[in-house]
Short mmCIF file of N, CA, C and O in Angstrom, two decimals:
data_model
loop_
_atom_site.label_atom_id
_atom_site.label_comp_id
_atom_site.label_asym_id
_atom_site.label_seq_id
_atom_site.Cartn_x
_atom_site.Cartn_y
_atom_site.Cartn_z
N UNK A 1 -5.03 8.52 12.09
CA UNK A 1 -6.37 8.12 12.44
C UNK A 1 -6.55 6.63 12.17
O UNK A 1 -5.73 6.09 11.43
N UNK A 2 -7.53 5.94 12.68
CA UNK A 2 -7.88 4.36 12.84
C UNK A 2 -8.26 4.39 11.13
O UNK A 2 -7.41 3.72 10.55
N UNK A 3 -9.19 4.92 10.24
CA UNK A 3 -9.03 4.76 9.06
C UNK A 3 -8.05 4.78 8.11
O UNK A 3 -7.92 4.05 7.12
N UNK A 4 -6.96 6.27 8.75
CA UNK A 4 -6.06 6.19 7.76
C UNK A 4 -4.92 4.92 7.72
O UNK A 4 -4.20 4.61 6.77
N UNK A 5 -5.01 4.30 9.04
CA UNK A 5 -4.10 2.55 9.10
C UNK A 5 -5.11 1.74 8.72
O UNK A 5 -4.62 0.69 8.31
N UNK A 6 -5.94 1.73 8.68
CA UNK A 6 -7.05 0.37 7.86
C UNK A 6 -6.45 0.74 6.70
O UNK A 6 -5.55 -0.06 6.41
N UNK A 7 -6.59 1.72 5.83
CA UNK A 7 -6.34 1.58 4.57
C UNK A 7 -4.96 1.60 4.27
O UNK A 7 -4.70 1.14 3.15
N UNK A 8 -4.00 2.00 4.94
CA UNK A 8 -2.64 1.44 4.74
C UNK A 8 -2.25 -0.14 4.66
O UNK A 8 -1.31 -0.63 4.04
N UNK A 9 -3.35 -0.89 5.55
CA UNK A 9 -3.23 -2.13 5.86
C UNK A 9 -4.11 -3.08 4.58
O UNK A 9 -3.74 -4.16 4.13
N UNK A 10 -5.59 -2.15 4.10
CA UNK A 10 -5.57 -2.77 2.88
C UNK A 10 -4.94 -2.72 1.83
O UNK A 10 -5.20 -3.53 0.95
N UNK A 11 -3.84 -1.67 1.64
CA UNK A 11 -2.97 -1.57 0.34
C UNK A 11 -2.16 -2.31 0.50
O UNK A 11 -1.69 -2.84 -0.51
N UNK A 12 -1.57 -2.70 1.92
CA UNK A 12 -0.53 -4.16 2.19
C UNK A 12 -1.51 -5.20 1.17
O UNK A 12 -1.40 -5.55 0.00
N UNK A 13 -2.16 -5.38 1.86
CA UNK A 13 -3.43 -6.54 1.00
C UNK A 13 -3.50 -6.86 -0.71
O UNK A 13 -3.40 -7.78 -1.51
N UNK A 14 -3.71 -5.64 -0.64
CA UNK A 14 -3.83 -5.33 -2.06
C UNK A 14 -1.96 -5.56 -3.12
O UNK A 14 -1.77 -5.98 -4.26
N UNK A 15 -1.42 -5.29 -2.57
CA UNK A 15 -0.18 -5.06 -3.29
C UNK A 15 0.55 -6.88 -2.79
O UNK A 15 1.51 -7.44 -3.32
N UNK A 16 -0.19 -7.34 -1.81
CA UNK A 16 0.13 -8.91 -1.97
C UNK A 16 -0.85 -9.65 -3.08
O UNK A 16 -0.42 -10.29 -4.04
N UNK A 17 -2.00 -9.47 -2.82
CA UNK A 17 -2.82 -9.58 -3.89
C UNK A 17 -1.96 -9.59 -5.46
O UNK A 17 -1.60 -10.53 -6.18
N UNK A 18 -1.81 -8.10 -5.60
CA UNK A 18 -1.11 -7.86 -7.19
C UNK A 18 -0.15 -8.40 -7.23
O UNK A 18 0.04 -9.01 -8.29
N UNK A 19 0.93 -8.48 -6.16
CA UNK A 19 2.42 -9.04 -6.91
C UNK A 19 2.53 -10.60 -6.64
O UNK A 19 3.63 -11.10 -6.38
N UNK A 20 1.09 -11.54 -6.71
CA UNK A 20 0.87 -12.68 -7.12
C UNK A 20 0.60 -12.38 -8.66
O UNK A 20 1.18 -12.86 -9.64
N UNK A 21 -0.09 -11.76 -8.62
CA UNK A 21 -0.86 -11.70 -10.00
C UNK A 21 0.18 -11.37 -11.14
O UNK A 21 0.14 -12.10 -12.13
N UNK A 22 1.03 -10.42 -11.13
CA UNK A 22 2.09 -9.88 -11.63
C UNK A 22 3.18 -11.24 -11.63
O UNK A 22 3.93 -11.24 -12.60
N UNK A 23 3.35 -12.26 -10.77
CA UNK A 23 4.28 -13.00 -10.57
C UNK A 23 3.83 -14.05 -11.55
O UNK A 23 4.63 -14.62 -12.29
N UNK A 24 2.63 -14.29 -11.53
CA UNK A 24 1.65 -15.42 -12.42
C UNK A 24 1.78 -14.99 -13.73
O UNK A 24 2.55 -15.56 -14.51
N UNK A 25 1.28 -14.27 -13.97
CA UNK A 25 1.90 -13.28 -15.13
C UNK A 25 3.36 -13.82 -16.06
O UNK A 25 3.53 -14.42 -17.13
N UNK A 26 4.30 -13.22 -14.95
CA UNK A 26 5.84 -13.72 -15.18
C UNK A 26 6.38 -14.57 -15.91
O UNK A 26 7.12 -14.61 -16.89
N UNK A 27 5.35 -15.88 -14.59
CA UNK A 27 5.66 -17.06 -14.92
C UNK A 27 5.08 -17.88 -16.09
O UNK A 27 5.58 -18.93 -16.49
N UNK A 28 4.09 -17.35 -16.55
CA UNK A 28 3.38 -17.85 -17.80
C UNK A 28 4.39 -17.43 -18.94
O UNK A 28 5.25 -18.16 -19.42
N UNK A 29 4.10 -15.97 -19.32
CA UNK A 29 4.55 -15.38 -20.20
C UNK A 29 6.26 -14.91 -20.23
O UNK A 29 6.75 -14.44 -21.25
N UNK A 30 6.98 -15.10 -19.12
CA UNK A 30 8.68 -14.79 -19.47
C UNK A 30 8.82 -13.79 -19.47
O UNK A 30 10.01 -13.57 -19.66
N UNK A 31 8.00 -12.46 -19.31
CA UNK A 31 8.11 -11.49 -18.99
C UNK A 31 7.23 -10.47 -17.80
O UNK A 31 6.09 -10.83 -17.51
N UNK A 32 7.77 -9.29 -17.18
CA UNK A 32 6.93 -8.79 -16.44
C UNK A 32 5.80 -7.83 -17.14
O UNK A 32 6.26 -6.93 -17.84
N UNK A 33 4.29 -7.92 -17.05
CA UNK A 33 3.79 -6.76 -17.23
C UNK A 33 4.43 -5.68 -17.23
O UNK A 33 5.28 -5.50 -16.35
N UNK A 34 4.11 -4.46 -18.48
CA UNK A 34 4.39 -3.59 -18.29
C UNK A 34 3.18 -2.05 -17.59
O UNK A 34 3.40 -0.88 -17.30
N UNK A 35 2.01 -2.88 -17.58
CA UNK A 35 0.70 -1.92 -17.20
C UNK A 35 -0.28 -2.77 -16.73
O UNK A 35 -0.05 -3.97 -16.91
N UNK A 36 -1.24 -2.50 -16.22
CA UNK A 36 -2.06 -3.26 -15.45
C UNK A 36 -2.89 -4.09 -16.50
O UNK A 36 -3.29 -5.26 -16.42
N UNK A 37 -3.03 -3.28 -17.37
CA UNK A 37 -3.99 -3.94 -18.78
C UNK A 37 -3.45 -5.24 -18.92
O UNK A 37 -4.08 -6.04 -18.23
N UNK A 38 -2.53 -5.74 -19.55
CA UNK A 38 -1.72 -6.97 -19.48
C UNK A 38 -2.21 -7.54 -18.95
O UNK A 38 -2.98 -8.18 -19.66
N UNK A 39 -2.33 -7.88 -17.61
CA UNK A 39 -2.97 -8.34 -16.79
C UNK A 39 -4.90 -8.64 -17.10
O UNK A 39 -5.52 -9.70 -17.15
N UNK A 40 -5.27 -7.51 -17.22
CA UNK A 40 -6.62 -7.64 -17.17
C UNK A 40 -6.86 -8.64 -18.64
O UNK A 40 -7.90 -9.30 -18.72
N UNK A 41 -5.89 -8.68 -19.70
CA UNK A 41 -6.04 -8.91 -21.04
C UNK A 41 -5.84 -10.30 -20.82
O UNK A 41 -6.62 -10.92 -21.54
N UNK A 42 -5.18 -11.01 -20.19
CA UNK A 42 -5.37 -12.38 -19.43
C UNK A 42 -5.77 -12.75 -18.97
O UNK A 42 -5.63 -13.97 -18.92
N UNK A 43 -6.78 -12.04 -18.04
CA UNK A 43 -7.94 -12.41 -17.18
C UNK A 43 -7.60 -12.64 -15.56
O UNK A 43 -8.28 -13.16 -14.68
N UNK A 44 -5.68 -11.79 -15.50
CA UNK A 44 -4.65 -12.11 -14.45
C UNK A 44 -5.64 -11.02 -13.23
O UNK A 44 -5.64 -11.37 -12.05
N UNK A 45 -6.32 -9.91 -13.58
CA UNK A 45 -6.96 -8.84 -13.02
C UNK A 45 -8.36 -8.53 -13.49
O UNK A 45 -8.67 -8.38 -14.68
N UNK A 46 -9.21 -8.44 -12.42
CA UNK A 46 -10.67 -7.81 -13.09
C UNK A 46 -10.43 -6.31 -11.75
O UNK A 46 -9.87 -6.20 -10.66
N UNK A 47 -11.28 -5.34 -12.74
CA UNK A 47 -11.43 -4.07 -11.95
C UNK A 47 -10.10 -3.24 -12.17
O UNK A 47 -9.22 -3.54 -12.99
N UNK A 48 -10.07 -1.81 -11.07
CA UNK A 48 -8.79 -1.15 -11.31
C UNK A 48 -8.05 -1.53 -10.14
O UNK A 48 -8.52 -2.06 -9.14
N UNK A 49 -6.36 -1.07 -10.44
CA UNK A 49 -5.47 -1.65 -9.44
C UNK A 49 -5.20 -0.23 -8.52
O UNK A 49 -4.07 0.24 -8.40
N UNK A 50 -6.26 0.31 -7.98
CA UNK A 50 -5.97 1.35 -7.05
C UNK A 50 -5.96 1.00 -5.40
O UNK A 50 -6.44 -0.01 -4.89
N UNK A 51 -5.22 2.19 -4.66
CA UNK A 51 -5.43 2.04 -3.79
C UNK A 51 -6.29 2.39 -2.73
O UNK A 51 -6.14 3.60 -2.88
N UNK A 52 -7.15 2.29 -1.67
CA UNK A 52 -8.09 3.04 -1.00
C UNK A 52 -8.45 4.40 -1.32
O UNK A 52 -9.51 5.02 -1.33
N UNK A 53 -7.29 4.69 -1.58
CA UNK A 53 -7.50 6.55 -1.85
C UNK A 53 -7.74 6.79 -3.10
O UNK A 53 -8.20 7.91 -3.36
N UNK A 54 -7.51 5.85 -4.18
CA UNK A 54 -7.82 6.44 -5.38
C UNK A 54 -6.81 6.44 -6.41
O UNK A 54 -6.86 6.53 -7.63
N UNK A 55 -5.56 6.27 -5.28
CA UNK A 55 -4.02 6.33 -6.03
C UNK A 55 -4.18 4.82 -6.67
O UNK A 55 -4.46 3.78 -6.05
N UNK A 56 -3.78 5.07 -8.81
CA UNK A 56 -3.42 3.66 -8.71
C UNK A 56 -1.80 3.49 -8.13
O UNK A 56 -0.93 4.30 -7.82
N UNK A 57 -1.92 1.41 -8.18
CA UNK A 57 -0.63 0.91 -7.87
C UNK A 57 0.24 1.17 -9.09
O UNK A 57 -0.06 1.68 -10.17
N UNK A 58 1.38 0.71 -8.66
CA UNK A 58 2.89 1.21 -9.72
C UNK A 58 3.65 -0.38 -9.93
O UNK A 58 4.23 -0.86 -8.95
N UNK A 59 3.62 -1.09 -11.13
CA UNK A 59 4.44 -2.11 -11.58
C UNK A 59 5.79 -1.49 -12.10
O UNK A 59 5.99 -0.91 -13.17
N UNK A 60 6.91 -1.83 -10.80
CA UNK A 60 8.49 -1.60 -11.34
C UNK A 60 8.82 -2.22 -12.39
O UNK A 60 8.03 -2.98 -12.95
N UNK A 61 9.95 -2.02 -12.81
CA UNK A 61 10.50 -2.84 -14.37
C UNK A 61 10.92 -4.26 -13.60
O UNK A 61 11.32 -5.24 -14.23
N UNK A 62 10.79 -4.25 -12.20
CA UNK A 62 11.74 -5.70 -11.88
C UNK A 62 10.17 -6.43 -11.30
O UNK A 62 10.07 -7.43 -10.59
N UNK A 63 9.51 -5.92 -11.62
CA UNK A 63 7.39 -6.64 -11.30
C UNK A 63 7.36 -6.15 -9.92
O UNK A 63 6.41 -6.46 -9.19
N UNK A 64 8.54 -5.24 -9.38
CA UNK A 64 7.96 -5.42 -7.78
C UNK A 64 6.67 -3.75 -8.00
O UNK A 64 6.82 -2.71 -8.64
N UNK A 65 5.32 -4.33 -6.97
CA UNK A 65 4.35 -3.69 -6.89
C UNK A 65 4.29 -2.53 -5.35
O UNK A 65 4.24 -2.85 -4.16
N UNK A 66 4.30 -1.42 -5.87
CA UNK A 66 3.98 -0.37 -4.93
C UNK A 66 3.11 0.55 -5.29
O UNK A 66 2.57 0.61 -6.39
N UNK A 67 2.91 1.49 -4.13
CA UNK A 67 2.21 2.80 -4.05
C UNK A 67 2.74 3.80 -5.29
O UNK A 67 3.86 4.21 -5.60
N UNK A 68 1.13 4.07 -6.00
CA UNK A 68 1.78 5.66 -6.24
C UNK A 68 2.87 6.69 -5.83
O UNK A 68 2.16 7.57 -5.36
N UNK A 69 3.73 6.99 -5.75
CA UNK A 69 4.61 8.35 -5.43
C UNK A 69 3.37 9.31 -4.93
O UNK A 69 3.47 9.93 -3.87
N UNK A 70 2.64 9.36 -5.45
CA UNK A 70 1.21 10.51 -5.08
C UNK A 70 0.26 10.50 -3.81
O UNK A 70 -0.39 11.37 -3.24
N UNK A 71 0.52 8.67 -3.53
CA UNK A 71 -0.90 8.22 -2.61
C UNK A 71 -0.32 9.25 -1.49
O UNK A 71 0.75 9.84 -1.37
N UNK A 72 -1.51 9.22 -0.72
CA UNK A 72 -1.38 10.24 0.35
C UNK A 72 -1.09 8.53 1.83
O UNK A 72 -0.93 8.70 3.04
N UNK A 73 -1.12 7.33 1.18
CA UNK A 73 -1.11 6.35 2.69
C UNK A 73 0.50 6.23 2.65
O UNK A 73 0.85 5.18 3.20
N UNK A 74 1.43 6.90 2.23
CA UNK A 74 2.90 7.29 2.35
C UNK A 74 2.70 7.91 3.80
O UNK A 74 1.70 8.50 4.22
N UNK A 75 4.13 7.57 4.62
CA UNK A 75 5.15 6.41 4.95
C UNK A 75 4.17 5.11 4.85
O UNK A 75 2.98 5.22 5.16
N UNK A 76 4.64 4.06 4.48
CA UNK A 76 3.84 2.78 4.76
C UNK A 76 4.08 2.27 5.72
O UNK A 76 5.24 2.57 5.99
N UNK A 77 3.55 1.41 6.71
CA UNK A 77 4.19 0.97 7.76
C UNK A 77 5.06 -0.29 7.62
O UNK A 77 4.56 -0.92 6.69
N UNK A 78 5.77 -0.74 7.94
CA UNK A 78 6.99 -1.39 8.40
C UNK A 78 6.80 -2.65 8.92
O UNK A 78 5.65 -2.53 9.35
N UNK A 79 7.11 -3.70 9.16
CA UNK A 79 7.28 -5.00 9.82
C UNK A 79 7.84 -4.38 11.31
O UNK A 79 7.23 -4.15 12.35
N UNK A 80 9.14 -4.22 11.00
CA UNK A 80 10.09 -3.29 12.05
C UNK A 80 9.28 -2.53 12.87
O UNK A 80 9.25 -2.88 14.04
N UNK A 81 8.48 -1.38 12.47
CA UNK A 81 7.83 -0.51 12.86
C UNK A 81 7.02 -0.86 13.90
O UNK A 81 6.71 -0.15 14.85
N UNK A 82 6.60 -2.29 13.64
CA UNK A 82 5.53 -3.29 14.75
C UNK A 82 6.23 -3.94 15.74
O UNK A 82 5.70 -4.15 16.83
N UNK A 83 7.45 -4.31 15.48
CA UNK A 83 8.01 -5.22 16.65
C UNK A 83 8.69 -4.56 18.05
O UNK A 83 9.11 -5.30 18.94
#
């Protein structure tokens, strides 16, 4: 449905959004967040790091930022997928 790709397209948004924030993070402190708090405790994040649906986001051990395993906006779409 036209909503369920809007909100796939704001979690693109969103997860560029965070893995600045997470990268800023990084680069200050020499290490990656391990939870979103970190972040908020720096003032790197205000609010929660969810996605449209409710699912929060997931900080890997290597800072890269994705979807819940849970969110229901799984498959994500693709670069590829568009061309």
């Amino acid at each position: 449905s036209a909503n369920y790709h809007m909100d796939q397209l704001r979690a693109l948004d969103d997860i560029d959004a965070l893995t600045a924030a997470v990268a800023q993070y990084q680069q200050r402190f020499g290490q990656w967040p391990a939870r979103w708090d970190d972040l908020r405790a720096r003032g790197l994040l205000s609010g929660e790091a969810v996605d449209p649906t409710g699912s929060p986001y997931v900080i890997g051990a290597d800072g890269r930022v994705t979807l819940s395993p849970s969110s229901s906006l799984h498959p994500m779409p693709t670069l590829e997928a568009h061309q």
